[in-house]
Tab-separated table of C-alpha atoms and ligand atoms in Angstrom:
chain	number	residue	atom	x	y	z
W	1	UNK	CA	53.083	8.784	9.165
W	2	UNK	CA	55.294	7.471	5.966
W	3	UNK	CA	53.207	5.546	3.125
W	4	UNK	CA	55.738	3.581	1.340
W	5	UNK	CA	54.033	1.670	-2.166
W	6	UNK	CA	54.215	-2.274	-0.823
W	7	UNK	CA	55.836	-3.203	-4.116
W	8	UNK	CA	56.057	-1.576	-7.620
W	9	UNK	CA	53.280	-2.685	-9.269
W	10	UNK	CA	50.868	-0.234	-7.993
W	11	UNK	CA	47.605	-0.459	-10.843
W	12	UNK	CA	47.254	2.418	-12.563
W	13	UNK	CA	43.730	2.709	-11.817
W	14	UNK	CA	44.720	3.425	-8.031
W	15	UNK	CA	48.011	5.881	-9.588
W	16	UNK	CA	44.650	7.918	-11.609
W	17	UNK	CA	42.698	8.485	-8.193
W	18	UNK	CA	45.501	10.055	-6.180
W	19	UNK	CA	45.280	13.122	-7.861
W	20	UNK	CA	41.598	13.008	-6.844
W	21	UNK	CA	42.187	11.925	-3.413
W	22	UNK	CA	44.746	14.725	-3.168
W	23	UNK	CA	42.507	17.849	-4.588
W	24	UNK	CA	39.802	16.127	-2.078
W	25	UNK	CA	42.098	16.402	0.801
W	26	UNK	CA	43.097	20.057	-0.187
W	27	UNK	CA	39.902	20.903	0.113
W	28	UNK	CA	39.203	19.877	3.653
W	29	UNK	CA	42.305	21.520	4.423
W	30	UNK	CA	40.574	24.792	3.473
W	31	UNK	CA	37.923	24.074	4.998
W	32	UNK	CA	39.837	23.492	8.382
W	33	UNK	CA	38.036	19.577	8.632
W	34	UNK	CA	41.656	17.922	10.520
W	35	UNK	CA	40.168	14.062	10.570
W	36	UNK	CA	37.803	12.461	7.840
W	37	UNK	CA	36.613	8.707	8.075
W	38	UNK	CA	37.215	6.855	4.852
W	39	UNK	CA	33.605	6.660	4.891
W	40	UNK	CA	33.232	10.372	5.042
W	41	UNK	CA	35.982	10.756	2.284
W	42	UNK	CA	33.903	8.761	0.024
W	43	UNK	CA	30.512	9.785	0.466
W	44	UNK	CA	32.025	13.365	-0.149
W	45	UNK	CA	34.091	11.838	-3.558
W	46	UNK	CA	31.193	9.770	-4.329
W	47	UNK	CA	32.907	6.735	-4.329
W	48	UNK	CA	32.891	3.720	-1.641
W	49	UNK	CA	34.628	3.533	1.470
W	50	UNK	CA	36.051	0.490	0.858
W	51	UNK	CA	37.599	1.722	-2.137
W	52	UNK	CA	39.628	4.022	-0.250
W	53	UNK	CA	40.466	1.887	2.225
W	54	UNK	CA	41.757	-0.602	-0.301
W	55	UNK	CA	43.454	2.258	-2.639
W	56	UNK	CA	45.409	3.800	0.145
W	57	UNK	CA	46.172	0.421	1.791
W	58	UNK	CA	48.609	-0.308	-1.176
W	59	UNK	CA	50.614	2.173	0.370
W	60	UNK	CA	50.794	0.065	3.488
W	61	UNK	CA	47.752	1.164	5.094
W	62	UNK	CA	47.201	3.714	7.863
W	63	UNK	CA	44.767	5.691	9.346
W	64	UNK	CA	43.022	4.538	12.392
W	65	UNK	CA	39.816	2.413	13.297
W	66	UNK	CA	37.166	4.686	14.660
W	67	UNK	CA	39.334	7.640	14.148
W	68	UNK	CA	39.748	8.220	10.656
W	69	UNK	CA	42.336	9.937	8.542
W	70	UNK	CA	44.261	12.929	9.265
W	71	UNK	CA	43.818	14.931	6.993
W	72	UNK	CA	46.971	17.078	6.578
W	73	UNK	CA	49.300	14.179	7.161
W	74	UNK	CA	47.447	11.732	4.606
W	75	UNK	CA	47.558	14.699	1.707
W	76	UNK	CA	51.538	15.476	2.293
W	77	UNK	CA	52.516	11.655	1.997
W	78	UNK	CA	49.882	11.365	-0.934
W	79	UNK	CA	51.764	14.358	-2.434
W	80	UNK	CA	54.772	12.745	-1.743
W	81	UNK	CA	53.493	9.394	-3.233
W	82	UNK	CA	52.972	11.988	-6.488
W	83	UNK	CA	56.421	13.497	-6.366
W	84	UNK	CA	54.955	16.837	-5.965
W	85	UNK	CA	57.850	18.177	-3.547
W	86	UNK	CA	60.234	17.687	-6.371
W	87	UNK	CA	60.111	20.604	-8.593
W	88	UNK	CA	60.838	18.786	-11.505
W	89	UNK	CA	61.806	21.110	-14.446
W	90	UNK	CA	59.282	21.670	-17.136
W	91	UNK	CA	59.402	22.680	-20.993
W	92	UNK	CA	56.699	23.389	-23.400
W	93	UNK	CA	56.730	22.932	-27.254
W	94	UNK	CA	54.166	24.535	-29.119
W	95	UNK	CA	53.006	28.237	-27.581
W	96	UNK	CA	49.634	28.194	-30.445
W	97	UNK	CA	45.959	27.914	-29.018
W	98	UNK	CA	46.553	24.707	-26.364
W	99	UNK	CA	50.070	25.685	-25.974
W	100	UNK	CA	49.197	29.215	-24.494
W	101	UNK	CA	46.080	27.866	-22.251
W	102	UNK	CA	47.911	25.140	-20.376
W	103	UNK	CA	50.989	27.658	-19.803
W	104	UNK	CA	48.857	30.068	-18.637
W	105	UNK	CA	46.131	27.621	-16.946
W	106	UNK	CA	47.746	25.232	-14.766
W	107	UNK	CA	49.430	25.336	-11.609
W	108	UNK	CA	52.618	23.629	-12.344
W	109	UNK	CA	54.143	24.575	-9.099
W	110	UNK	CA	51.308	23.060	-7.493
W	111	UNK	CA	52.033	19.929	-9.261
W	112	UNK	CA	55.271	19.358	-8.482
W	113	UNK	CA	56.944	21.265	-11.855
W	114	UNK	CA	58.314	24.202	-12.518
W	115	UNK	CA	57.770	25.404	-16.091
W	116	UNK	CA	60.939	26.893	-16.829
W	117	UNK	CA	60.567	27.649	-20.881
W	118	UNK	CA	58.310	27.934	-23.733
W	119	UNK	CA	59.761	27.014	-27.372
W	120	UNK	CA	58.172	27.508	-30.657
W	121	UNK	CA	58.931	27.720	-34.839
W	122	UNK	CA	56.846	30.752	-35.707
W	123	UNK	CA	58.624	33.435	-35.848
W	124	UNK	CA	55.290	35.576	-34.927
W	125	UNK	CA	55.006	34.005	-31.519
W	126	UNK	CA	58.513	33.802	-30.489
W	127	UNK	CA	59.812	36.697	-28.206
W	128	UNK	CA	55.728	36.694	-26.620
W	129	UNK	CA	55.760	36.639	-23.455
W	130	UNK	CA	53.054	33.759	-22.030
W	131	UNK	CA	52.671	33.265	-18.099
W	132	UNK	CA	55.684	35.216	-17.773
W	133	UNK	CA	57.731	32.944	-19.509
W	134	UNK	CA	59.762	34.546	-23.041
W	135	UNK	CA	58.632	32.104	-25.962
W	136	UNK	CA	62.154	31.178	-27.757
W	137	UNK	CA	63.108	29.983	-31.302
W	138	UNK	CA	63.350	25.893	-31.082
W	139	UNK	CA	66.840	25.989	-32.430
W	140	UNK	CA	67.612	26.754	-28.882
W	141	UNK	CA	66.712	23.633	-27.459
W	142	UNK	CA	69.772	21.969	-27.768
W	143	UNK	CA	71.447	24.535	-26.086
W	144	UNK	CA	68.694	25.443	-23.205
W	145	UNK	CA	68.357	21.264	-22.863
W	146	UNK	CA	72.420	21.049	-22.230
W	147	UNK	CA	72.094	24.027	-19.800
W	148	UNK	CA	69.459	23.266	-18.164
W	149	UNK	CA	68.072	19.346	-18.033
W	150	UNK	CA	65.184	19.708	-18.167
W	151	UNK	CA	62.830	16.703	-17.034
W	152	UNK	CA	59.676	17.039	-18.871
W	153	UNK	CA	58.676	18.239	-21.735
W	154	UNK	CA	54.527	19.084	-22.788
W	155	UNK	CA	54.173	18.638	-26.440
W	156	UNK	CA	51.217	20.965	-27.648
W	157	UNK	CA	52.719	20.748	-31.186
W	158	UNK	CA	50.957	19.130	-34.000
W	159	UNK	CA	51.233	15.443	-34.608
W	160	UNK	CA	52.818	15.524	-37.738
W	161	UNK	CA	55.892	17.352	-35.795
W	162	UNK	CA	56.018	15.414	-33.154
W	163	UNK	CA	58.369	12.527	-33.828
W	164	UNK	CA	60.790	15.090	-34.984
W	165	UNK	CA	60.676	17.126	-31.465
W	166	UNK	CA	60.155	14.403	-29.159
W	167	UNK	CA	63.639	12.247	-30.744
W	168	UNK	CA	65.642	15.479	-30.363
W	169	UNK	CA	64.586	15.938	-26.919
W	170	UNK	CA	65.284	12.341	-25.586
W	171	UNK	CA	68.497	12.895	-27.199
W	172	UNK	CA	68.861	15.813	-24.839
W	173	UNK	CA	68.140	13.715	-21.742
W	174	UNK	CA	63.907	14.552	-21.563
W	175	UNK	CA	63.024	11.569	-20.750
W	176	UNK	CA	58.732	12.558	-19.773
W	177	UNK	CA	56.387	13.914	-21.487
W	178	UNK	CA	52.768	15.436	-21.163
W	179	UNK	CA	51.494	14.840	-24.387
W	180	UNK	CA	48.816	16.072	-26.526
W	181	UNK	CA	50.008	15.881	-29.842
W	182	UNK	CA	48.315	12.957	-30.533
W	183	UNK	CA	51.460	11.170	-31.933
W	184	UNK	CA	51.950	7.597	-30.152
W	185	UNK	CA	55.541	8.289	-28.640
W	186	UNK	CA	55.186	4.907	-26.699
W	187	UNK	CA	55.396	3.148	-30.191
W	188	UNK	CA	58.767	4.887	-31.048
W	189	UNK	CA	60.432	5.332	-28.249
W	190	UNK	CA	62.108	3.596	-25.074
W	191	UNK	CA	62.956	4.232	-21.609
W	192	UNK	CA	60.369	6.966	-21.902
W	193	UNK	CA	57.145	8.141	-19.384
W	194	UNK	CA	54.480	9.403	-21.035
W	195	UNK	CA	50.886	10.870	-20.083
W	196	UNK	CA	48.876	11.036	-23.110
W	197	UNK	CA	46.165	13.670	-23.383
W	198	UNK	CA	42.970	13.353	-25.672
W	199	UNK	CA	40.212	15.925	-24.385
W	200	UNK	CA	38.176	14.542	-27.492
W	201	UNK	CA	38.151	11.468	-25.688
W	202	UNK	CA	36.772	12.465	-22.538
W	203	UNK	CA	34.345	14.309	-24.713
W	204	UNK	CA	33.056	10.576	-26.792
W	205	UNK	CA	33.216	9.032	-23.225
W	206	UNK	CA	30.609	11.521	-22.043
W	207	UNK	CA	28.317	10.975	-25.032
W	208	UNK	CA	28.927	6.911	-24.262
W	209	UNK	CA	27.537	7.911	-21.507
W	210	UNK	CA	24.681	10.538	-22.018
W	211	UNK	CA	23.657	7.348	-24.568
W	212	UNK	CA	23.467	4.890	-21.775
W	213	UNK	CA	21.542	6.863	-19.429
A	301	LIG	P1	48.170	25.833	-32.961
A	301	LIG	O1	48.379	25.732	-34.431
A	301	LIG	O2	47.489	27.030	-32.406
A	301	LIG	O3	49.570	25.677	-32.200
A	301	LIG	C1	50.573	24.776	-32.553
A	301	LIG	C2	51.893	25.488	-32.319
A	301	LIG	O4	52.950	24.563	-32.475
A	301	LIG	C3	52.132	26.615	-33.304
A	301	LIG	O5	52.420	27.804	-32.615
A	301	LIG	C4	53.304	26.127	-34.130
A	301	LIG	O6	54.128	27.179	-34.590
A	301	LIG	C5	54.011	25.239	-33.125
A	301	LIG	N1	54.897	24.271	-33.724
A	301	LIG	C6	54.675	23.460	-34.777
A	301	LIG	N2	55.745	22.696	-35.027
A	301	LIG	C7	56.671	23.020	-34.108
A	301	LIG	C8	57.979	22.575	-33.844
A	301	LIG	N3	58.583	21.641	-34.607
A	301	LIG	N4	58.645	23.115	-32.819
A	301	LIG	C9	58.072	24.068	-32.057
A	301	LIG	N5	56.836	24.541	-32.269
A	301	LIG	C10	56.141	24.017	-33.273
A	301	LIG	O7	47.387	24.520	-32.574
A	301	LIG	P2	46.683	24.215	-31.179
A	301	LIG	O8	45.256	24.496	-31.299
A	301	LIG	O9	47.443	24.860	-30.090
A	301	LIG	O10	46.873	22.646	-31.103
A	301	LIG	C11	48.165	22.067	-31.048
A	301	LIG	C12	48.057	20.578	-31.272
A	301	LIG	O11	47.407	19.990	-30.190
A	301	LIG	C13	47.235	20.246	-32.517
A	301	LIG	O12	47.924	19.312	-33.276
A	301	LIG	C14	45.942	19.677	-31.987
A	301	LIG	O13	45.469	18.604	-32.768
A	301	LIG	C15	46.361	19.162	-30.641
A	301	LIG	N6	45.297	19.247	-29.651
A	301	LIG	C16	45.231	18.230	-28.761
A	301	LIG	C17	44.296	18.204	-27.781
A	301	LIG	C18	44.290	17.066	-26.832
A	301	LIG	O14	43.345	16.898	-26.068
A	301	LIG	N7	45.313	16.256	-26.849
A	301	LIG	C19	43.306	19.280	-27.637
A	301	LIG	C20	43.487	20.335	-28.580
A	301	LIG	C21	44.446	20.304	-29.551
């Protein structure tokens, strides 16, 4: 089974639940479950089944009537549709509080990077070791970036740094960043992907929320 995206302009709103659909999927594969319906899938991700049947059908549809999905084969090509076979190379900027919990937290492998190196500008972090990883000066960027080509880089450095690090970097060929520095790169910068992260959001959307109860 190949998905293949019918055209470019995938919504984002469908891009946000593959993830989803993908940890979903994962777990049924655990749970040795080999077919789900799509109205199975969505009683199980709260959500409707025509909603999955209408996300994954931008991807030119599949699964069969009265049969369902298989489960294996629809998680690969979703992981595919995610990139996550590619081992893209990672960097971090920033090993302080966030820095050292995302290193240490998440499964890049299992997201399709590899985080390769940690940099930072105090000279009491770097040489720590964090997730295995040797935290080195940031004047050894340029060099590690030339080396190395790195794809991504996850900024966990304060805003008022960020311009700074993120303009060296795209001069060094980075051209995606996870970002939680809470600078706007999108308004200064071109030809550039960018996932912003704002956990304080999430947070006021939850007490939108809790409020409208
Ligand atoms: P922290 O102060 O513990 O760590 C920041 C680290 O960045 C420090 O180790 C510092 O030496 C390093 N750094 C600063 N400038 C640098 C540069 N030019 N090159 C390399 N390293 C540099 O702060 P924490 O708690 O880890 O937070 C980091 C930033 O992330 C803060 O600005 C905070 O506002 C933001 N943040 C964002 C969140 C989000 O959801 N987006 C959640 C929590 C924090």
């Amino acid at each position: 089974m190949r998905l293949v995206a019918k055209n470019n302009s995938i919504s984002a709103s469908v891009i946000k639940r593959l993830p989803r659909y993908y940890s979903y999927l994962e777990e049924l594969m655990t749970e040795n479950v080999e077919r789900i319906s799509s109205k199975g899938l969505a009683e199980r991700m709260k959500t409707t089944a025509s909603q999955i049947r209408q996300d994954l059908n931008c991807f030119g549809g599949f699964g069969q009537q009265g049969y369902g999905y298989n489960i294996k084969a629809l998680h690969d090509e979703i992981g595919n549709i995610l990139g996550i076979n590619k081992e893209y190379k990672a960097i971090l900027i920033g090993a302080g509080n966030l820095g050292t919990a995302i290193a240490s937290q998440i499964s890049f492998e299992k997201k399709g990077c590899k985080l390769n190196a940690i940099f930072d500008i105090d000279t009491n972090i770097i040489g720590k070791s964090i997730a295995g990883i040797e935290v080195s000066d940031i004047n050894q960027v340029e060099q590690y970036c030339k080396e190395n080509s790195p794809s991504i880089a996850v900024l966990c450095i304060p805003k008022s740094n960020a311009f700074e690090v993120a303009k060296k970097l795209i001069e060094l060929g980075v051209k995606s960043f996870w970002n939680f520095s809470h600078f706007d790169l999108n308004l200064h910068f071109d030809n550039i992907v960018v996932e912003n992260v704002h956990l304080g959001d999430s947070l006021l959307t939850l007490t939108y929320k809790t409020k409208n109860q």
